[in-house]
Tab-separated table of C-alpha atoms in Angstrom:
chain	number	residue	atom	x	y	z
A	1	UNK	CA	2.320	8.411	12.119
A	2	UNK	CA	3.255	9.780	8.697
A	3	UNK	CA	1.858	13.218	7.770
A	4	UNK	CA	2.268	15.494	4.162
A	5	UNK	CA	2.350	18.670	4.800
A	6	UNK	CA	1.106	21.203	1.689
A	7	UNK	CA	3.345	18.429	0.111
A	8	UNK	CA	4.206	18.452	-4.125
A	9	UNK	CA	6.962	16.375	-5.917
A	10	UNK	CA	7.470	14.987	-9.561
A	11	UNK	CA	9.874	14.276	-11.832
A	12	UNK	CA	12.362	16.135	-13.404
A	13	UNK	CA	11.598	19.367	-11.875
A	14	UNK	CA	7.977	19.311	-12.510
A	15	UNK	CA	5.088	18.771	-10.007
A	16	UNK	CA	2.702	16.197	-10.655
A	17	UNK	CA	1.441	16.166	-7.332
A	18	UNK	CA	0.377	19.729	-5.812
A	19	UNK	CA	0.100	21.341	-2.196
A	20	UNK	CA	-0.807	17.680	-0.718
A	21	UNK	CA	-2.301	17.803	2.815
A	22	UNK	CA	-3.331	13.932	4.776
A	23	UNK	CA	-2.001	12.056	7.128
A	24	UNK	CA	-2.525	8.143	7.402
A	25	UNK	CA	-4.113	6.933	11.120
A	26	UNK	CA	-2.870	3.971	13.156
A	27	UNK	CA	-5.241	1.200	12.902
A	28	UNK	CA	-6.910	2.712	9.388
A	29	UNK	CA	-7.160	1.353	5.670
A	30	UNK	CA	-6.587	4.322	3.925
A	31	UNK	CA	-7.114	4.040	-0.083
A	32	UNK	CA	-5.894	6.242	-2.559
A	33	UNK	CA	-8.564	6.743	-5.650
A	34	UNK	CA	-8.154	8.217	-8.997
A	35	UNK	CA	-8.046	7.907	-12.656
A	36	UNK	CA	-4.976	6.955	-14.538
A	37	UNK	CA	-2.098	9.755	-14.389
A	38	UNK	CA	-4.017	11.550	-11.146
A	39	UNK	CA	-0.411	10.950	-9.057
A	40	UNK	CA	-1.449	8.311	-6.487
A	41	UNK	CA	2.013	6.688	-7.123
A	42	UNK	CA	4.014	9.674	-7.156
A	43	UNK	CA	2.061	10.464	-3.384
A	44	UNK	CA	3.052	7.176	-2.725
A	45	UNK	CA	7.072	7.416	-3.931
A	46	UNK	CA	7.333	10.721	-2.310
A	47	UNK	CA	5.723	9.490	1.063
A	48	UNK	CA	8.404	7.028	1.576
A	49	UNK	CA	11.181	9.931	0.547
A	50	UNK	CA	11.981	8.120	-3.018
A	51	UNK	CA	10.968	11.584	-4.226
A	52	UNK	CA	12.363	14.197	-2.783
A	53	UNK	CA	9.444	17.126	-1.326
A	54	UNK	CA	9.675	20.298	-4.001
A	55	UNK	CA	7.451	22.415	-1.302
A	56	UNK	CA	6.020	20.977	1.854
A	57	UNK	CA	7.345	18.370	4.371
A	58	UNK	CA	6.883	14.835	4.844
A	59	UNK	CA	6.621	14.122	8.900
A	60	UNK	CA	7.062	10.495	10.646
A	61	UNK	CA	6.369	10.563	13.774
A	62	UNK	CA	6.761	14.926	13.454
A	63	UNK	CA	10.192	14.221	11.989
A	64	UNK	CA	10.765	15.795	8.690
A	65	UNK	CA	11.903	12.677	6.284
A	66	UNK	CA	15.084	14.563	4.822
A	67	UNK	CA	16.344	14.270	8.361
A	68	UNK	CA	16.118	11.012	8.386
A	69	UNK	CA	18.350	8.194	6.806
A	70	UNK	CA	17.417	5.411	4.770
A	71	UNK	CA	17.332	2.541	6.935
A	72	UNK	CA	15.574	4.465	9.385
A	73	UNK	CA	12.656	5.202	6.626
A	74	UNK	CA	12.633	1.412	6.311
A	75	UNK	CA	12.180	0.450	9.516
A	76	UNK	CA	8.964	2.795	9.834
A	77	UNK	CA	7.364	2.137	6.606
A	78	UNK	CA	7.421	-0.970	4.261
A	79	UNK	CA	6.263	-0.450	0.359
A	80	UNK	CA	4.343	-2.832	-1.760
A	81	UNK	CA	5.621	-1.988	-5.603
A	82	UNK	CA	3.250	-1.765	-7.961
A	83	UNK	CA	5.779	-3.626	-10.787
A	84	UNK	CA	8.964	-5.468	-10.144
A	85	UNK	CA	11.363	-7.598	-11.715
A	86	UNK	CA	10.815	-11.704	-10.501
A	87	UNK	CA	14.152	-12.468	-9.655
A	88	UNK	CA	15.624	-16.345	-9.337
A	89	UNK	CA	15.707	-16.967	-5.526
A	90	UNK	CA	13.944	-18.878	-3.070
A	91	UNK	CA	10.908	-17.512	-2.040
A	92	UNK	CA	11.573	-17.604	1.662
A	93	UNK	CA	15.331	-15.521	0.993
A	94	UNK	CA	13.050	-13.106	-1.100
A	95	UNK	CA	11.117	-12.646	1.971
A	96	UNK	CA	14.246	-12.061	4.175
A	97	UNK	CA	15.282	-9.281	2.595
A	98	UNK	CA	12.602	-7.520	4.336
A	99	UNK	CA	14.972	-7.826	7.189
A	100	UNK	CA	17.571	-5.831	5.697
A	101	UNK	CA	17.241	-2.548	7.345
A	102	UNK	CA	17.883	-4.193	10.950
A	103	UNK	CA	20.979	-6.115	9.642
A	104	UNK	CA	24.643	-4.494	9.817
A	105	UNK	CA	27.201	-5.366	6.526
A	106	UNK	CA	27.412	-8.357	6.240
A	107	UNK	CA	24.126	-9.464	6.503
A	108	UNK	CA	24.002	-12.425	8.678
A	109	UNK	CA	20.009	-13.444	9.417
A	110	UNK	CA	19.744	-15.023	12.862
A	111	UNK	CA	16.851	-17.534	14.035
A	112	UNK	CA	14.292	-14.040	14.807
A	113	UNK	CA	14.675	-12.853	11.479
A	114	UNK	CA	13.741	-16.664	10.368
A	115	UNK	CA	10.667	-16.889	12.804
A	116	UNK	CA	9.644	-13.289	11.250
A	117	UNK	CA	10.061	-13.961	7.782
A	118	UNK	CA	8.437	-17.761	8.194
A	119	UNK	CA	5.398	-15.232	10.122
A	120	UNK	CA	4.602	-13.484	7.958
A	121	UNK	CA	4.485	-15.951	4.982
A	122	UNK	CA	2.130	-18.113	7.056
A	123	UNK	CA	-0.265	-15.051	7.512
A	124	UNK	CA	-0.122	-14.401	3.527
A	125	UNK	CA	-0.692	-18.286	3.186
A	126	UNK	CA	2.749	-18.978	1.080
A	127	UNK	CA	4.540	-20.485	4.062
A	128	UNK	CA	4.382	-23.947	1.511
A	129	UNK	CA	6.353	-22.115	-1.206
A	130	UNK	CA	9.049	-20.986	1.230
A	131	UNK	CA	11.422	-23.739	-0.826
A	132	UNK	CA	10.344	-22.896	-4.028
A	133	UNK	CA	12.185	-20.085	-6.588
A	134	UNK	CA	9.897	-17.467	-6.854
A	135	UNK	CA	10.306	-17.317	-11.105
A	136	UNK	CA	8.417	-20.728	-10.259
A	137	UNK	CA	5.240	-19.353	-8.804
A	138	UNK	CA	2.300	-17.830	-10.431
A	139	UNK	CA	1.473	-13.957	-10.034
A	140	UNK	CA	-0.852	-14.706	-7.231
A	141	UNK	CA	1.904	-16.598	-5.267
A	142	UNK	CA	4.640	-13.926	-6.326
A	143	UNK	CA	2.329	-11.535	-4.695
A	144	UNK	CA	1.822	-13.175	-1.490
A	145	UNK	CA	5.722	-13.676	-1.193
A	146	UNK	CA	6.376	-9.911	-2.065
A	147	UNK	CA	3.589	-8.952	0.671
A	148	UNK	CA	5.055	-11.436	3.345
A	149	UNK	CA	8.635	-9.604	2.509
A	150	UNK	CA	7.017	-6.246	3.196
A	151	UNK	CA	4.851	-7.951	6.548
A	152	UNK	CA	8.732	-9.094	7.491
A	153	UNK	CA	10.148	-5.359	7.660
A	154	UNK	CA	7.533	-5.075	10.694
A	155	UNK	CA	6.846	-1.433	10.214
A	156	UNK	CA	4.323	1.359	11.346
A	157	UNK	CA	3.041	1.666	7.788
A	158	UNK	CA	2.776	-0.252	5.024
A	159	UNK	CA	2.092	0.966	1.301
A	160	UNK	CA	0.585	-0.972	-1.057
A	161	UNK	CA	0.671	0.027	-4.984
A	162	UNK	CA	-2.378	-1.523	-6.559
A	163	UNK	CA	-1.737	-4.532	-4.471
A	164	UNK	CA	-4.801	-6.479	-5.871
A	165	UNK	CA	-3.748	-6.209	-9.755
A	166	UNK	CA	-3.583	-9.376	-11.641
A	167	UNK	CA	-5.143	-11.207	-8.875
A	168	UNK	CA	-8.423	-13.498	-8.774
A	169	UNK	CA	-10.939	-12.839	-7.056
A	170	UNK	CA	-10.346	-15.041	-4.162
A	171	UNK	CA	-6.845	-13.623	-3.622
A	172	UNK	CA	-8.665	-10.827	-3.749
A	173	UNK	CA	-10.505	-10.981	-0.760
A	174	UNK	CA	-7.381	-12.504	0.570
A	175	UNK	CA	-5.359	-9.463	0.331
A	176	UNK	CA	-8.109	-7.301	1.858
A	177	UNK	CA	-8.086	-9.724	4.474
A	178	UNK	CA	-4.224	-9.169	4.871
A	179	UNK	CA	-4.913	-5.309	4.584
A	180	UNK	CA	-7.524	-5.550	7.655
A	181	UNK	CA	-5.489	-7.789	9.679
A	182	UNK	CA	-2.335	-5.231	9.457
A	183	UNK	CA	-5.111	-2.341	10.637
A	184	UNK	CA	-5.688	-4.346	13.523
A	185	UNK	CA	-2.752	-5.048	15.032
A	186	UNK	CA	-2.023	-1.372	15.146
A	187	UNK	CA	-0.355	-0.332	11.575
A	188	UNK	CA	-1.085	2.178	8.995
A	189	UNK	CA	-2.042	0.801	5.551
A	190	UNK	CA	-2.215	2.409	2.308
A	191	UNK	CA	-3.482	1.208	-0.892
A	192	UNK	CA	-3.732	2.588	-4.283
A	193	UNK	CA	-6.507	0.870	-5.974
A	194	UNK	CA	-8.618	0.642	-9.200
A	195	UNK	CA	-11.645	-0.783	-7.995
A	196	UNK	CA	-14.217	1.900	-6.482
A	197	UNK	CA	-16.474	-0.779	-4.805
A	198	UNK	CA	-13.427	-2.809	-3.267
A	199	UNK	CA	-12.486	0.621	-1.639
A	200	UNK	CA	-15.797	1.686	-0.664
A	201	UNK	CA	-16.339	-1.640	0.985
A	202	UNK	CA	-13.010	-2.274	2.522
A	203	UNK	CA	-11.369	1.528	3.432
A	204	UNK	CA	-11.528	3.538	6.625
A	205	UNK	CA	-10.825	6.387	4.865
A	206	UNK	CA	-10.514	7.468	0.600
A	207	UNK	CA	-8.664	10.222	-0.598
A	208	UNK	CA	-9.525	11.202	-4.267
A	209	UNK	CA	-6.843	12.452	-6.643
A	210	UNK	CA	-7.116	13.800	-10.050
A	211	UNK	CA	-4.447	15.884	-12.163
A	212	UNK	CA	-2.203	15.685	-8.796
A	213	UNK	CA	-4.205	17.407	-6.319
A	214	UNK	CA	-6.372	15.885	-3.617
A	215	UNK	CA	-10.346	16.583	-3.778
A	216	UNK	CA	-11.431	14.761	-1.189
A	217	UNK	CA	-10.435	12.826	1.743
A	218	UNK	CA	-12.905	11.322	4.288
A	219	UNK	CA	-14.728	8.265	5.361
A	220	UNK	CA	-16.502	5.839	2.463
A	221	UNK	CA	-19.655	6.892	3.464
A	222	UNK	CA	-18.943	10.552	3.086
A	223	UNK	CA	-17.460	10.081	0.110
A	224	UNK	CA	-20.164	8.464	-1.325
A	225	UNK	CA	-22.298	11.312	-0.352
A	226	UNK	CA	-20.274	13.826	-1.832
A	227	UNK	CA	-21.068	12.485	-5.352
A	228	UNK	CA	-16.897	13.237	-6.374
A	229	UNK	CA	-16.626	9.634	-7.668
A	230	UNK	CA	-19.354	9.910	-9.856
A	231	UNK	CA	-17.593	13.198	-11.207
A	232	UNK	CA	-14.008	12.022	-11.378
A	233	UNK	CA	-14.848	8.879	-12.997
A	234	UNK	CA	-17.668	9.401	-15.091
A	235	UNK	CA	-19.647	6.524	-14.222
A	236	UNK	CA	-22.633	6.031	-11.569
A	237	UNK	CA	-21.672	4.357	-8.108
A	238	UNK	CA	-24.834	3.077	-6.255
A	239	UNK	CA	-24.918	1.223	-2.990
A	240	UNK	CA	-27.455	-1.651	-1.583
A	241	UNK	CA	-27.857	-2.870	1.531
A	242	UNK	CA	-27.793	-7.891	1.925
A	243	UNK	CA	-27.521	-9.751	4.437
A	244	UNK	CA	-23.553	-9.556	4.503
A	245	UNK	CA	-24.144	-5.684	4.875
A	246	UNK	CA	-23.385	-2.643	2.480
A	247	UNK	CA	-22.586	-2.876	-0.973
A	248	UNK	CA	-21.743	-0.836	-3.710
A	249	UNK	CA	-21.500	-1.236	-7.732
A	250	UNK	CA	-20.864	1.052	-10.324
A	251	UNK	CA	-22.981	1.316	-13.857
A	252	UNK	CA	-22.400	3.634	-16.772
A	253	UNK	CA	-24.095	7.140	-16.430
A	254	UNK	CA	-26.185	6.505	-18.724
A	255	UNK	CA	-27.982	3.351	-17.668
């Protein structure tokens, strides 16, 4: 289990994220809410130890992450990048290189590291691309390769940075799908997304950010309550009960 710890980090000697206190459950979605610039990536970057703590602690597994090295972060926690370069390779050696941190110089993959890799792009349903160079594939396909490299690194805890960006609405629901399934089988998953009614819908648990410091952090339901969505974002989120149970939608305050 990962755990911050009173935890703030930025960039060039500045915080952007201050005295940060959550932990993210086994077996729970936990989504990350906030308006532009509120530090949800930064959280994110400094979670996996690609910023280093200015106060507080980062914990996996009650082991403070500056003790630990860099392959060993990688083998408890895979990361979902918000933007990255498409490079020319075959999609299924793209998602090999999720295996990295359990291969020794020089990397040699052996017939697991196949099975894993050819895994997890059947679960994220681009198993058929595995042949084709990734430059080839639309945004939608890119992601589900890039997702299926981070499903290969078979960690504790996966992060996703606004995973669900760019991506139809189908793929949506695909992703979330992905998300759940992950939950299930045990792991940690965090997601930083845009879309209040997705993460009300979908989450175990929200934390909301704004100007680097965490508000609130509970279930979707008590979040709701709490009315600090309405106040962070300025618009007015409502929820209905159909047939395929709860739903929520958001309106302008005015309306």
């Amino acid at each position: 289990m990962i755990r911050l710890n009173n935890l703030s980090a930025g960039y060039f000697g500045k915080s952007t994220i201050h005295k940060i206190t959550m932990e993210f459950m086994p077996g729970k979605i936990t989504v990350l809410l906030g308006p532009n610039g509120s530090g949800k990536s930064t959280l994110l970057k400094a979670a996996l130890g690609l910023l280093p703590p200015m106060n507080g602690e980062v914990l996996y597994d009650d082991v403070d992450i500056r003790q630990l090295k860099r392959r060993q972060i990688a083998r408890k926690a895979a990361f979902l990048t918000q933007s990255r370069n498409t490079p020319s390779i075959q999609a299924l050696r793209m998602v090999l290189h999720g295996r990295f941190p359990y291969l020794t110089y020089p990397r040699h993959y052996g017939r697991q590291d196949y099975a894993i890799a050819r895994n997890a792009m059947e679960a994220t349903g681009s198993l058929q691309h595995e042949d084709t160079n990734v430059s080839q594939l639309s945004g939608g396909q890119r992601q589900g390769v890039y997702l299926a490299m981070a499903l290969a690194q078979d960690t504790q805890t996966v992060f996703m940075d606004e995973p669900t960006t760019y991506l139809d609405i189908g793929r949506q629901f695909q992703m979330m799908q992905n998300a759940r399934s992950l939950a299930r089988e045990g792991k940690a998953v965090v997601l930083v997304l845009h879309d209040i009614s997705l993460a009300l819908r979908e989450s175990d648990c929200i934390a909301v950010l704004q100007e680097g410091r965490l508000l609130c952090c509970g279930t979707p339901d008590s979040v709701y309550q709490s009315g600090i969505l309405e106040q962070v974002f300025g618009v007015g989120v409502h929820r209905m009960n159909t047939p395929h149970g709860t739903q929520y939608y958001c309106i302008p305050k005015e309306m």
